[in-house]
Amino acid sequence: MKIIQSLFTAAAVIATLTASSQCRIFVKNQCSEAMQGYIMSENFNGAKMMPGDEAEMTTTFYGGVDYRLMICHHPMLAGAEFQLIDSDNEVLYDNKNHDTSTIFDFRLAGTDELTLKLKITGNGNSDINPQGCVAILLGRKESSSPVSSALY
């Protein structure tokens, strides 16, 4: 019985690593061009998702830095809705108010911890729920650098 459990665990790990690897390759081939001129975050925030799935990510953004946030998703998914919310729970950006754009360029006056709330939208006319790679890409403009604390 332990051998079967070990084999099942090994298969699950391999499947997860393969899915993650495929997602990274998709992002590199399909989305990296839109991030030219920006230094990408070293963290990879991607997963296979399907319509109705939601994700949330919180990270610190520094004041005086030009950022690009991009939601990259496989074309078989209908779309992605996202909001960027500050530490006071105020919605700074909602892509539903901007034709569900997948790219948002911004700069904060001061450093803040922001939460990204993401939801994969679906096609209500289909009985099939496609699954595809969705990645949150974050970069700072190459000429931007965090503002010294002496400037605050």
XYZ file of N, CA and C in Angstrom, residues 45-98:
162
model
N 4.182 34.200 -10.682
C 2.847 34.046 -10.113
C 1.914 33.582 -11.219
N 1.901 32.290 -11.446
C 1.075 31.734 -12.501
C 0.505 30.397 -12.093
N -0.637 30.066 -12.692
C -1.293 28.791 -12.400
C -2.283 28.478 -13.503
N -2.667 27.229 -13.570
C -3.750 26.846 -14.472
C -5.049 27.206 -13.771
N -5.907 27.916 -14.499
C -7.178 28.352 -13.927
C -8.292 28.103 -14.935
N -9.523 28.177 -14.446
C -10.683 28.017 -15.308
C -11.723 29.075 -14.940
N -12.707 29.310 -15.811
C -13.712 30.338 -15.525
C -14.324 30.156 -14.137
N -14.431 31.268 -13.422
C -14.961 31.268 -12.060
C -13.888 31.216 -10.996
N -12.676 30.788 -11.358
C -11.583 30.737 -10.388
C -11.170 32.152 -9.999
N -10.756 32.288 -8.747
C -10.298 33.577 -8.231
C -8.943 33.404 -7.568
N -8.173 34.478 -7.573
C -6.867 34.480 -6.912
C -6.639 35.852 -6.302
N -5.786 35.888 -5.314
C -5.468 37.146 -4.636
C -3.982 37.157 -4.321
N -3.363 38.318 -4.501
C -1.932 38.462 -4.239
C -1.698 39.833 -3.598
N -0.889 39.867 -2.565
C -0.542 41.121 -1.902
C 0.959 41.324 -2.012
N 1.356 42.543 -2.374
C 2.783 42.855 -2.483
C 3.001 44.337 -2.191
N 4.232 44.681 -1.876
C 4.594 46.068 -1.578
C 5.036 46.771 -2.852
N 4.518 47.972 -3.059
C 4.913 48.822 -4.180
C 5.538 50.083 -3.601
N 6.648 50.512 -4.197
C 7.379 51.662 -3.694
C 6.939 52.931 -4.403
N 6.892 54.009 -3.639
C 6.523 55.303 -4.195
C 7.567 55.794 -5.188
N 7.109 56.503 -6.225
C 8.009 57.095 -7.197
C 8.547 56.129 -8.238
N 8.015 54.925 -8.298
C 8.467 53.918 -9.263
C 7.348 53.686 -10.272
N 7.712 53.640 -11.552
C 6.743 53.335 -12.595
C 6.605 51.824 -12.720
N 5.388 51.315 -12.529
C 5.125 49.887 -12.580
C 4.240 49.537 -13.764
N 4.383 48.313 -14.234
C 3.441 47.732 -15.194
C 2.952 46.418 -14.585
N 1.641 46.308 -14.524
C 0.979 45.097 -14.064
C 0.256 44.513 -15.271
N 0.478 43.239 -15.531
C -0.162 42.600 -16.671
C -0.730 41.254 -16.248
N -1.957 41.009 -16.656
C -2.563 39.703 -16.469
C -2.485 39.003 -17.820
N -1.721 37.954 -17.869
C -1.515 37.197 -19.102
C -2.304 35.901 -18.975
N -3.232 35.666 -19.902
C -4.013 34.441 -19.823
C -4.135 33.786 -21.186
N -4.301 32.491 -21.160
C -4.426 31.721 -22.386
C -5.662 32.193 -23.152
N -5.581 32.290 -24.487
C -6.702 32.792 -25.287
C -7.981 31.967 -25.162
N -7.890 30.693 -24.765
C -9.118 29.898 -24.640
C -9.976 30.351 -23.459
N -9.393 31.121 -22.542
C -10.164 31.677 -21.431
C -10.814 32.969 -21.911
N -12.055 33.182 -21.532
C -12.806 34.344 -22.012
C -12.156 35.665 -21.596
N -11.624 35.733 -20.407
C -11.010 36.970 -19.951
C -10.696 36.937 -18.474
N -10.177 38.058 -18.003
C -9.806 38.177 -16.600
C -10.197 39.557 -16.106
N -10.837 39.601 -14.953
C -11.169 40.856 -14.296
C -10.260 40.986 -13.091
N -9.744 42.209 -12.874
C -8.912 42.388 -11.693
C -9.073 43.781 -11.114
N -8.819 43.840 -9.823
C -8.828 45.091 -9.074
C -7.517 45.195 -8.318
N -7.035 46.430 -8.184
C -5.868 46.720 -7.361
C -6.378 47.552 -6.191
N -6.158 47.059 -4.967
C -6.749 47.653 -3.765
C -5.638 48.046 -2.807
N -5.728 49.266 -2.245
C -4.680 49.728 -1.330
C -4.912 49.227 0.091
N -4.003 49.585 0.993
C -4.057 49.101 2.373
C -5.243 49.659 3.154
N -5.894 50.719 2.635
C -7.109 51.256 3.255
C -8.364 50.652 2.642
N -8.195 49.602 1.834
C -9.278 48.889 1.158
C -9.986 49.745 0.099
N -9.277 50.717 -0.445
C -9.811 51.559 -1.514
C -9.374 50.971 -2.863
N -10.327 50.833 -3.777
C -10.025 50.305 -5.101
C -9.319 51.399 -5.902
N -8.043 51.136 -6.249
C -7.265 52.091 -7.034
C -7.498 51.904 -8.530
N -7.772 50.666 -8.926
C -7.967 50.369 -10.344
C -8.862 49.145 -10.472
N -9.800 49.215 -11.385
C -10.682 48.097 -11.702
C -10.729 47.999 -13.214
N -10.224 46.920 -13.766
C -10.139 46.845 -15.225
C -11.512 46.749 -15.900
N -12.571 46.454 -15.146
C -13.918 46.466 -15.725
C -14.297 47.877 -16.175
N -13.690 48.890 -15.558
C -13.952 50.283 -15.933
C -13.062 50.741 -17.080
N -12.227 49.847 -17.595
C -11.273 50.176 -18.659
C -11.281 49.085 -19.737
